[in-house]
XYZ file of C-alpha atoms in Angstrom:
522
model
C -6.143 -10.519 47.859
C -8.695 -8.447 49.603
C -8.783 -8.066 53.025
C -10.424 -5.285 55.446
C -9.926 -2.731 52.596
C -6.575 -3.225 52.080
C -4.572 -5.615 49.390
C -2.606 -8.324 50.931
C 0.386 -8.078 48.229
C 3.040 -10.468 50.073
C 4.193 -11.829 53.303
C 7.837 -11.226 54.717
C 8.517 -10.910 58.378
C 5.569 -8.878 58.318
C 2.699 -8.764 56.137
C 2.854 -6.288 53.216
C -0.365 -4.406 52.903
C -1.262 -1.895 50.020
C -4.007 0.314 51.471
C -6.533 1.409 49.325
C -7.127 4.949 50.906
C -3.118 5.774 49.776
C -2.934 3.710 46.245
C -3.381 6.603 44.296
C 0.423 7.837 45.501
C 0.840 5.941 42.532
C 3.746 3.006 42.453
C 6.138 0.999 40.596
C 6.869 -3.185 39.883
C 10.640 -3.269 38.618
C 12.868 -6.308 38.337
C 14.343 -7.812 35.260
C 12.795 -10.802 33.048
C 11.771 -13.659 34.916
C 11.688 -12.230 38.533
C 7.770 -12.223 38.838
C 6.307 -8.784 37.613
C 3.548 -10.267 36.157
C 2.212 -11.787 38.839
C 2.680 -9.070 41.256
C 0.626 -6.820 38.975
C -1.946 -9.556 38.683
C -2.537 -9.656 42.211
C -2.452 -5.926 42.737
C -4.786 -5.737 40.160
C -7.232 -8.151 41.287
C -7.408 -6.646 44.629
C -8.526 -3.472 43.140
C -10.645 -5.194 41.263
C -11.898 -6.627 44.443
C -12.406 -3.359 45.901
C -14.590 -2.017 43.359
C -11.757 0.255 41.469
C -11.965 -0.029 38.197
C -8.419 -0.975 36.185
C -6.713 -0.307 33.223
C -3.416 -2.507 31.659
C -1.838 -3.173 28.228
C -1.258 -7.024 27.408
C 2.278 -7.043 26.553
C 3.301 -10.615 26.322
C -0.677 -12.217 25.883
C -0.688 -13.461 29.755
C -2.513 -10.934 31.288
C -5.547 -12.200 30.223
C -5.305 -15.029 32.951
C -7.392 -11.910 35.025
C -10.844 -13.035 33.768
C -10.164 -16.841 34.964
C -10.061 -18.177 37.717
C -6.939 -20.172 39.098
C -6.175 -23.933 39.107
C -5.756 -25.717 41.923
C -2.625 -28.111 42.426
C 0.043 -29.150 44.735
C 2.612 -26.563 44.326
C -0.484 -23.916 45.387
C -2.157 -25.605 47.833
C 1.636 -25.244 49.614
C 2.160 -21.706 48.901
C -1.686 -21.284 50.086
C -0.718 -22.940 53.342
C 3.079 -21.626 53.931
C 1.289 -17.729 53.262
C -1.537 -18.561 56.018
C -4.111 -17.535 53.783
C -7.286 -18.763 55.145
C -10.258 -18.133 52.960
C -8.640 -18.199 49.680
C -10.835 -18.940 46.797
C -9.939 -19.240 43.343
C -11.650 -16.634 41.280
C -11.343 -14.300 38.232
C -11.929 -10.539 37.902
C -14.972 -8.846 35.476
C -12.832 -8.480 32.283
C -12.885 -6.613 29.232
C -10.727 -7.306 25.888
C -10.004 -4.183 23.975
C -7.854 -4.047 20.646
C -6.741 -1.429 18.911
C -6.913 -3.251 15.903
C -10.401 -4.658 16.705
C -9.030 -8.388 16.110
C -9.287 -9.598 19.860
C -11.535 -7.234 21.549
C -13.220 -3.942 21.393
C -11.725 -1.765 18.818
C -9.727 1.027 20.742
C -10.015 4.514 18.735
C -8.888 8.492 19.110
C -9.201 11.249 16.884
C -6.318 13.213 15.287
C -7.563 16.150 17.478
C -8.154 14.571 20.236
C -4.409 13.530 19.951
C -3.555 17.202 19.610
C -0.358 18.543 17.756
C 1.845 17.979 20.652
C 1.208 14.721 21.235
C 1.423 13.528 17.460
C 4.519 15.334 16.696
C 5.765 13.206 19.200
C 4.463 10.323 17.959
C 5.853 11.437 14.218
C 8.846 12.458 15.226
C 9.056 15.877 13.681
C 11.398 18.765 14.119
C 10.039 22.050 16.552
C 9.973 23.956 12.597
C 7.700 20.892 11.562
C 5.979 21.016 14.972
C 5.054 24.360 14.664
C 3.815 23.769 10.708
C 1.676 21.232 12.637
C 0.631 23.614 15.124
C -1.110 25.730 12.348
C -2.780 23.081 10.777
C -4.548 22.604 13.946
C -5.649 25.474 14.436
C -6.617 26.524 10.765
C -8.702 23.473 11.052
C -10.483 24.645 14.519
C -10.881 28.084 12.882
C -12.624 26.732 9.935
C -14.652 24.122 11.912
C -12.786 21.099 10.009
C -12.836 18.211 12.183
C -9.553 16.250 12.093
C -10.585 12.772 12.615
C -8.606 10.083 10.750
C -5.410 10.196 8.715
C -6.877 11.534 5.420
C -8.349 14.426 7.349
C -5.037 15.388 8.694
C -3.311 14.317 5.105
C -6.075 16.637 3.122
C -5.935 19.489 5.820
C -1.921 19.270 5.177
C -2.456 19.612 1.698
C -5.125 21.929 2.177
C -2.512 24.631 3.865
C 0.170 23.932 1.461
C -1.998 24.896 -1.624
C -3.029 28.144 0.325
C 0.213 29.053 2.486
C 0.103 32.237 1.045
C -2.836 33.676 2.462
C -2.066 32.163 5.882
C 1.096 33.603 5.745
C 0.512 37.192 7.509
C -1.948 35.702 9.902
C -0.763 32.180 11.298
C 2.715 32.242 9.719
C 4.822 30.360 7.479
C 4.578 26.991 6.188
C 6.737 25.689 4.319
C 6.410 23.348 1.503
C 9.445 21.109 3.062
C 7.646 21.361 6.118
C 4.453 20.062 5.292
C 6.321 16.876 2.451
C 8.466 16.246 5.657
C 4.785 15.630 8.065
C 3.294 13.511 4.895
C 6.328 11.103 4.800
C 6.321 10.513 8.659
C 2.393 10.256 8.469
C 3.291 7.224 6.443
C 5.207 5.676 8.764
C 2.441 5.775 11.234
C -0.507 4.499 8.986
C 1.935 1.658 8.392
C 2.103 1.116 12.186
C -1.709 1.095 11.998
C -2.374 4.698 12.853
C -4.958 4.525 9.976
C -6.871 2.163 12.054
C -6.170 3.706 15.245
C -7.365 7.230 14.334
C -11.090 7.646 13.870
C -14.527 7.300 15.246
C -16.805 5.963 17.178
C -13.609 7.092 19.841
C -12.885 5.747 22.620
C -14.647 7.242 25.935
C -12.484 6.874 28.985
C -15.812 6.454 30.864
C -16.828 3.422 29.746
C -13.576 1.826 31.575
C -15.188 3.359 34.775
C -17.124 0.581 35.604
C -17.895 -2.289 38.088
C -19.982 -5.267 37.647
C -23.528 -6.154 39.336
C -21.068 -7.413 42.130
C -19.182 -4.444 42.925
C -16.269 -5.407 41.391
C -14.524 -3.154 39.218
C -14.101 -4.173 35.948
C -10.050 -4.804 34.219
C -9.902 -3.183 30.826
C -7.269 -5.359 29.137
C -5.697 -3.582 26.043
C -4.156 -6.336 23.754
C -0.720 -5.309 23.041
C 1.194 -8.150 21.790
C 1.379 -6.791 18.486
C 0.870 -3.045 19.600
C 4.269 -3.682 21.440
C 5.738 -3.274 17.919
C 4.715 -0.575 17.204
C 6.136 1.469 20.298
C 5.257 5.109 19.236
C 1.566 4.366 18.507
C 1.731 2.356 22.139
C 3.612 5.130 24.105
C 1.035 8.082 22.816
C -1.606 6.299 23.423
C -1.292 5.838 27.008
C 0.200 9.072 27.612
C -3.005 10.129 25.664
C -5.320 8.527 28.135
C -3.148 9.680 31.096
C -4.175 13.616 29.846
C -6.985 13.094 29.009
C -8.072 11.811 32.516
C -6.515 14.446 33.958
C -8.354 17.278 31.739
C -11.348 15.967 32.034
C -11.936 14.346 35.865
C -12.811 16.734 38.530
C -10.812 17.268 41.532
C -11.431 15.079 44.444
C -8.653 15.349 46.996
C -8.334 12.062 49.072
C -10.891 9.236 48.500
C -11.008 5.853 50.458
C -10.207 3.914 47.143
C -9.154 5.713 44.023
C -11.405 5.701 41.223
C -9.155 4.221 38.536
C -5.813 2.490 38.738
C -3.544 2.565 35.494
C -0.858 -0.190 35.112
C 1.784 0.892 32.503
C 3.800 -2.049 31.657
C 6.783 -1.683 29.706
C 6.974 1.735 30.916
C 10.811 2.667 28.879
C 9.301 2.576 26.157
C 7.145 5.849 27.383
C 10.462 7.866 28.293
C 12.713 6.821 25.432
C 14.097 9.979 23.855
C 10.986 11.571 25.514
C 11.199 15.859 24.601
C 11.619 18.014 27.308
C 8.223 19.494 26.918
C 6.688 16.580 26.536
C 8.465 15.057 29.864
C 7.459 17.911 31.561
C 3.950 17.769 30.581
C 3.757 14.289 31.810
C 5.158 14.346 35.286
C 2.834 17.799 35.979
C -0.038 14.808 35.492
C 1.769 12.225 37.365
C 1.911 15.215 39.894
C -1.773 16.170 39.771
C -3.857 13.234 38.289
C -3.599 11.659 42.240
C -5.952 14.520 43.291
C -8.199 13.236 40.147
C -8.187 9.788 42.292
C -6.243 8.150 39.974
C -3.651 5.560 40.364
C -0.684 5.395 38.530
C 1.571 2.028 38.101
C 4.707 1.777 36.099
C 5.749 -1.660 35.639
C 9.569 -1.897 33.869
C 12.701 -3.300 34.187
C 14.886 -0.941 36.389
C 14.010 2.323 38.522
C 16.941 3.648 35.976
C 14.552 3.460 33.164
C 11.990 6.097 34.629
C 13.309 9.359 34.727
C 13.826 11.230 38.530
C 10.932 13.112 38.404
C 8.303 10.284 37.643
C 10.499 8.361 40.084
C 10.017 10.651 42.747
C 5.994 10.817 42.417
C 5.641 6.455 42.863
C 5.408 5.899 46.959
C 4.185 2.352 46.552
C 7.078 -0.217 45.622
C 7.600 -3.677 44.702
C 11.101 -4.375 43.914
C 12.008 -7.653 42.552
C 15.438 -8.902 41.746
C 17.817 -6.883 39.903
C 21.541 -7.999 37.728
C 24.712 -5.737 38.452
C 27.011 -7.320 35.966
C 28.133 -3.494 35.030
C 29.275 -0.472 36.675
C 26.245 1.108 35.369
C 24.115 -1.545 36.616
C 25.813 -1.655 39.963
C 24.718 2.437 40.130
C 21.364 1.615 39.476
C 21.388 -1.712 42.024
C 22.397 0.788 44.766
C 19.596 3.622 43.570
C 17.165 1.578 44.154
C 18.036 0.083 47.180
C 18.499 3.617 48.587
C 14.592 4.661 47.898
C 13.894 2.280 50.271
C 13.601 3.155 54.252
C 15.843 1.016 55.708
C 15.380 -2.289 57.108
C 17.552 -2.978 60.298
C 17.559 -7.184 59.570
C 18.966 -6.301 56.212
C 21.284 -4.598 53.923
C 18.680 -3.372 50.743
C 21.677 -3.222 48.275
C 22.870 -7.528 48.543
C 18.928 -8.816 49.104
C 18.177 -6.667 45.617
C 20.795 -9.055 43.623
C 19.842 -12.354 45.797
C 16.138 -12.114 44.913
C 14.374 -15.593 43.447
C 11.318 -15.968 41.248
C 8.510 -14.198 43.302
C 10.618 -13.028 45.914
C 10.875 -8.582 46.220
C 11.444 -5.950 48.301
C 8.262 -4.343 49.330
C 7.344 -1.018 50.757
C 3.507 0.778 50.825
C 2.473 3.891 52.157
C 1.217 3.693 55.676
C -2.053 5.681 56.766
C 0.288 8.332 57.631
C 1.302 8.563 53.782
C 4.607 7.735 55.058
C 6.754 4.971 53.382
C 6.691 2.048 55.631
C 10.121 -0.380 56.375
C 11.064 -2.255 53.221
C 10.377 -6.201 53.694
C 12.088 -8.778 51.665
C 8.811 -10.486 51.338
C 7.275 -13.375 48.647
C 4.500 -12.361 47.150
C 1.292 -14.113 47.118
C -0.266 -16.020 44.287
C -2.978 -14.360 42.435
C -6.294 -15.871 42.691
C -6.571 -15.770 38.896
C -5.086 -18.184 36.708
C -1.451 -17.450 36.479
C -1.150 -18.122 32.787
C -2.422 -16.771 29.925
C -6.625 -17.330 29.692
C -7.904 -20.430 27.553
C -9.578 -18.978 24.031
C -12.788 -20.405 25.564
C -12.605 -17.996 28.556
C -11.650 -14.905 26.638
C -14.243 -15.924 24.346
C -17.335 -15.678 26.788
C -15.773 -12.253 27.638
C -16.009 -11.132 24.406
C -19.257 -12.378 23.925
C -20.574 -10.676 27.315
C -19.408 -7.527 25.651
C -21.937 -6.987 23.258
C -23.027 -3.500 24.351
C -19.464 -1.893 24.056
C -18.938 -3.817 20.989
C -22.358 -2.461 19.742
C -20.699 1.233 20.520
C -17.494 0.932 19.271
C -17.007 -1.730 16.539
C -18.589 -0.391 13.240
C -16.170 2.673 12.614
C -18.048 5.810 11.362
C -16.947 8.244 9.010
C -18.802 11.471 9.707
C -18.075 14.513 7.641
C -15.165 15.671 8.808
C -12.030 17.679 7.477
C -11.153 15.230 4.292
C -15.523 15.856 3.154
C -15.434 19.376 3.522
C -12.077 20.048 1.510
C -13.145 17.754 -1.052
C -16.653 19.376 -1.260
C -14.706 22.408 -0.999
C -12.515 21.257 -3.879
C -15.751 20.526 -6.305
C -17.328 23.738 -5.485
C -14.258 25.496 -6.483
C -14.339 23.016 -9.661
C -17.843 23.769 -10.161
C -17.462 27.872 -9.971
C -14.124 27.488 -12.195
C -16.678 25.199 -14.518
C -19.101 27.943 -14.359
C -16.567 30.757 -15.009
C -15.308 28.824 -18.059
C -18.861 28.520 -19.275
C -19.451 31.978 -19.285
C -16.129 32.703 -20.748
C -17.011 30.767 -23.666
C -20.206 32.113 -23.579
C -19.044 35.589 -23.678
C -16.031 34.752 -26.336
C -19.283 33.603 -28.713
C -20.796 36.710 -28.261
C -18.355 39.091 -28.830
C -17.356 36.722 -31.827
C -21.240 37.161 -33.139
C -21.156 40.985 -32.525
C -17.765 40.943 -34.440
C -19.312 38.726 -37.040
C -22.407 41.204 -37.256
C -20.384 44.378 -37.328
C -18.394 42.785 -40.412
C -21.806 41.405 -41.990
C -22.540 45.090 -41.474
C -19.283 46.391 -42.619
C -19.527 44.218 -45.691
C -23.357 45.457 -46.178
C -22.384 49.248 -46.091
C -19.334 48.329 -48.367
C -21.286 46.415 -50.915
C -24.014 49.345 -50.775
C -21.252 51.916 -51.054
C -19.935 50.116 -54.109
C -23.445 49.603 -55.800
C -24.246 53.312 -55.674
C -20.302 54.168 -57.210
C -21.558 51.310 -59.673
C -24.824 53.282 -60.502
C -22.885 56.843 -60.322
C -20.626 55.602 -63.136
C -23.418 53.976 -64.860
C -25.704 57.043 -65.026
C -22.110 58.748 -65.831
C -21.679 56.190 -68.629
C -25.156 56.155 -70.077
C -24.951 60.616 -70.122
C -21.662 60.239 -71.826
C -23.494 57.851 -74.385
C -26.495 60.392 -74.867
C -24.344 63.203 -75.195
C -22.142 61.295 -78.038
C -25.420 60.064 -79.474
C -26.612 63.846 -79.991
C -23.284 64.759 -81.569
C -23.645 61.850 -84.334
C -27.185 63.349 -84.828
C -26.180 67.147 -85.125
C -23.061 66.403 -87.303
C -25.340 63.853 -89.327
C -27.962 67.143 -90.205
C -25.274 69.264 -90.620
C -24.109 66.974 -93.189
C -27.769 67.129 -94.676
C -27.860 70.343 -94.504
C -24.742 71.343 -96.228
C -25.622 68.595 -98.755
C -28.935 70.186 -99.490
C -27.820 73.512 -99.432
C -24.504 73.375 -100.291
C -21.665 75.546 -99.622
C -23.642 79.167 -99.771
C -26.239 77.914 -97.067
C -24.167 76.568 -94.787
C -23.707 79.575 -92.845
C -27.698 79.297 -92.869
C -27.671 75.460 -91.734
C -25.414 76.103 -88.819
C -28.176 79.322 -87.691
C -30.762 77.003 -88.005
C -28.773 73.779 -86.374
C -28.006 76.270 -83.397
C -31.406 77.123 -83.203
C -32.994 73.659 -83.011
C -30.396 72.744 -80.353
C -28.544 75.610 -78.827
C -25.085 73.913 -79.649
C -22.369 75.361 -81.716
C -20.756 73.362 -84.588
């Protein structure tokens, strides 16, 4: 509840107040199940709302969405109205907006594959620092050749993509293994299962469009819708660690504010740590660190302090502790932890109130406007002026009607060209040219077969010319040889005459006059 800037968060022996000009020192809601965490982030929420400061929280268990409606009077409130004091309280809901990252109960909620970035998504795959490097190259190969990675199948082709060429990269990005890249394709899997092939794509998301307050100055609570996202924690966790870099990359410095300009409530908040790298932890508490001079507010909302690691720990100066079980040593450890980070309260012993605590009953303690931590109070905190339960489906249906614009923006997913397009263009271009090259292979295989048809046509010409004119030679040969024989029969046929007719005496006379018709010798 609003009041003279500040957010009236619960009553104890004094009231607790959450000024506005020190909520982004960030803060945390921890208690187990059932203690009131809910509703504490409700009315925190709404009071920033009230303020004009735009907020941001997942829907874990689908009663969040009470925010855009506005509470029900009855008996049990009108006496916690009147034992709080709180004159002037109305019953109203905040300017809401639904989002879904699988488009089924709000906006659709998307991000690239670079705009994830290698580091994030090995995370989110799981993969080895080998494998994580492997990705690393694919990355950048991609940026080099101006491949946008956009969806799954751009990051599954641009995998394959290396593999087929890892040779050439070799020398100039490094190795990449086969394994490697069959190890990133099986965990890819496991994500698209998860609905990473939904998640991943475009229109994306602009973190802009959350910074927004309605024609009444109110700022307007972007509700992601989580209940089944919940189940799929590594999509969940890198998506809002996403959105926490990618505030802090992008928002300009602006040192102390009177209000911050966004508040983030991360509920469930283990499930961001859980076997967390070192890198990655590192990477996230250097924004925790530095997103407050962004004007950003960060909320973690979990179980037990225990669960957020000392660093992050450290960095949340607003607190609402609700009640907390010891039955372990363990337990005990962390009981006394967190009764510790408090500054102590004279009236009380922090460690016993902790495991006392009822239903909607914490230990509270906010900055002051020194930026110094101010004396825990066991306090109640107030009711939200929202409905406490879940919305009806006719509320969060005029919501989701009154977002038509957004919906207009992000709900038809485009697929531009991207990495997947090019490779495959690339892939029939290189089909094309190997088409081409086969072409003129064949073409040139038919004409050297012609020319060696035409030299052995020509071979078999000369041959066949060559054996005519032998033919010819040995027929002229053939014919002489006849001649000459057919002279012989004549000359021995008139010497026959001759010696007939002149008989033995003038045959010496026959063979003068034989050699001198023909010049032969008998």
């Amino acid at each position: 509840m609003l009041q003279n800037d500040r957010i009236l968060m619960a009553q104890g022996e004094n009231p607790c107040y959450l000024l506005l000009n020190q909520a982004n020192r960030h803060g945390l809601i921890a208690g187990v199940s059932g203690t009131g965490k809910t509703v504490t982030f409700k009315v925190m929420a709404e009071g920033f709302s009230q303020a004009g400061v735009p907020v941001f929280m997942a829907d874990v268990k689908g009663d969040v969405t009470g925010l855009c409606q506005a509470g029900v009077d009855s008996e049990n409130m009108q006496k916690r109205i009147a034992k709080f004091g709180l004159d002037g309280f109305t019953y109203q809901g905040c300017p809401t907006r639904f989002w879904d990252m699988n488009g089924e109960g709000g906006i659709p909620v998307r991000v690239t594959v670079s705009d994830m970035g290698p580091v994030l998504l090995s995370r989110l795959l799981g993969l080895t620092k080998v494998q994580e490097g492997v990705l690393n190259i694919v990355f950048r190969i991609a940026d080099d050749k101006q491949m946008l990675l956009i969806d799954m199948k751009d990051l599954r082709s641009m995998l394959n993509y290396v593999a087929e060429h890892a040779k050439e990269y070799t020398t100039t990005y490094g190795n990449v293994s086969s394994q490697s890249v069959g190890a990133i394709l099986r965990a890819l899997i496991a994500v698209e299962d998860q609905g990473g092939d939904v998640f991943f794509g475009e229109p994306a998301l602009e973190l802009s469009d959350w910074f927004a307050c309605d024609a009444n100055g109110h700022g307007y609570v972007n509700i992601l819708n989580a209940t089944r996202l919940i189940q799929q924690p590594q999509i969940y966790s890198m998506f809002l660690l996403w959105m926490l870099s990618d505030l802090f990359e992008k928002l300009p410095e602006v040192g102390d504010l009177d209000k911050p300009r966004f508040v983030f409530f991360f509920d469930e908040a283990h499930l961001l740590f859980n076997d967390m790298p070192t890198e990655l932890l590192n990477k996230l508490i250097q924004v925790v660190k530095l997103v407050r001079s962004k004007g950003v507010g960060v909320y973690f909302i979990t179980q037990s302090p225990s669960d957020i690691p000392d660093e992050v720990l450290a960095q949340l100066s607003n607190r609402v502790q609700h009640g907390l079980r010891a039955y372990t040593p363990a337990e005990q450890k962390a009981v006394r932890a967190a009764a510790e980070a408090f500054r102590e309260n004279p009236s009380f012993k922090s460690e016993d109130v902790i495991l006392e605590l009822g239903t909607g009953e914490a230990l509270v303690s906010f900055l002051d406007e020194d930026g110094k931590p101010s004396i825990v109070e066991n306090a109640k905190v107030l009711p939200p002026q929202c409905l406490m339960a879940a919305a009806s489906e006719e509320a969060k249906a005029a919501v989701i009607s009154g977002q038509a614009a957004l919906m207009a923006k992000y709900g038809t997913a485009v697929d531009r060209e991207s990495a997947y397009e090019k490779i495959l263009d690339e892939q029939k271009q290189n089909e094309a040219a190997a088409e081409l090259d086969r072409q003129r292979a064949e073409l040139e295989a038919q004409k050297a077969e012609f020319a060696k048809q035409q030299a052995a046509a020509q071979k078999a010409a000369e041959k066949e010319a060559a054996r005519q004119r032998r033919a010819a030679v040995k027929e002229a040969e053939r014919q002489a040889r006849a001649a000459e024989r057919e002279r012989q029969k004549q000359i021995n046929a008139m010497g026959r005459v001759a010696t007939s007719i002149l008989g033995s005496a003038g045959r010496t006379a026959a063979n003068q006059i034989v050699r001198g018709l023909f010049g032969t010798r008998r």
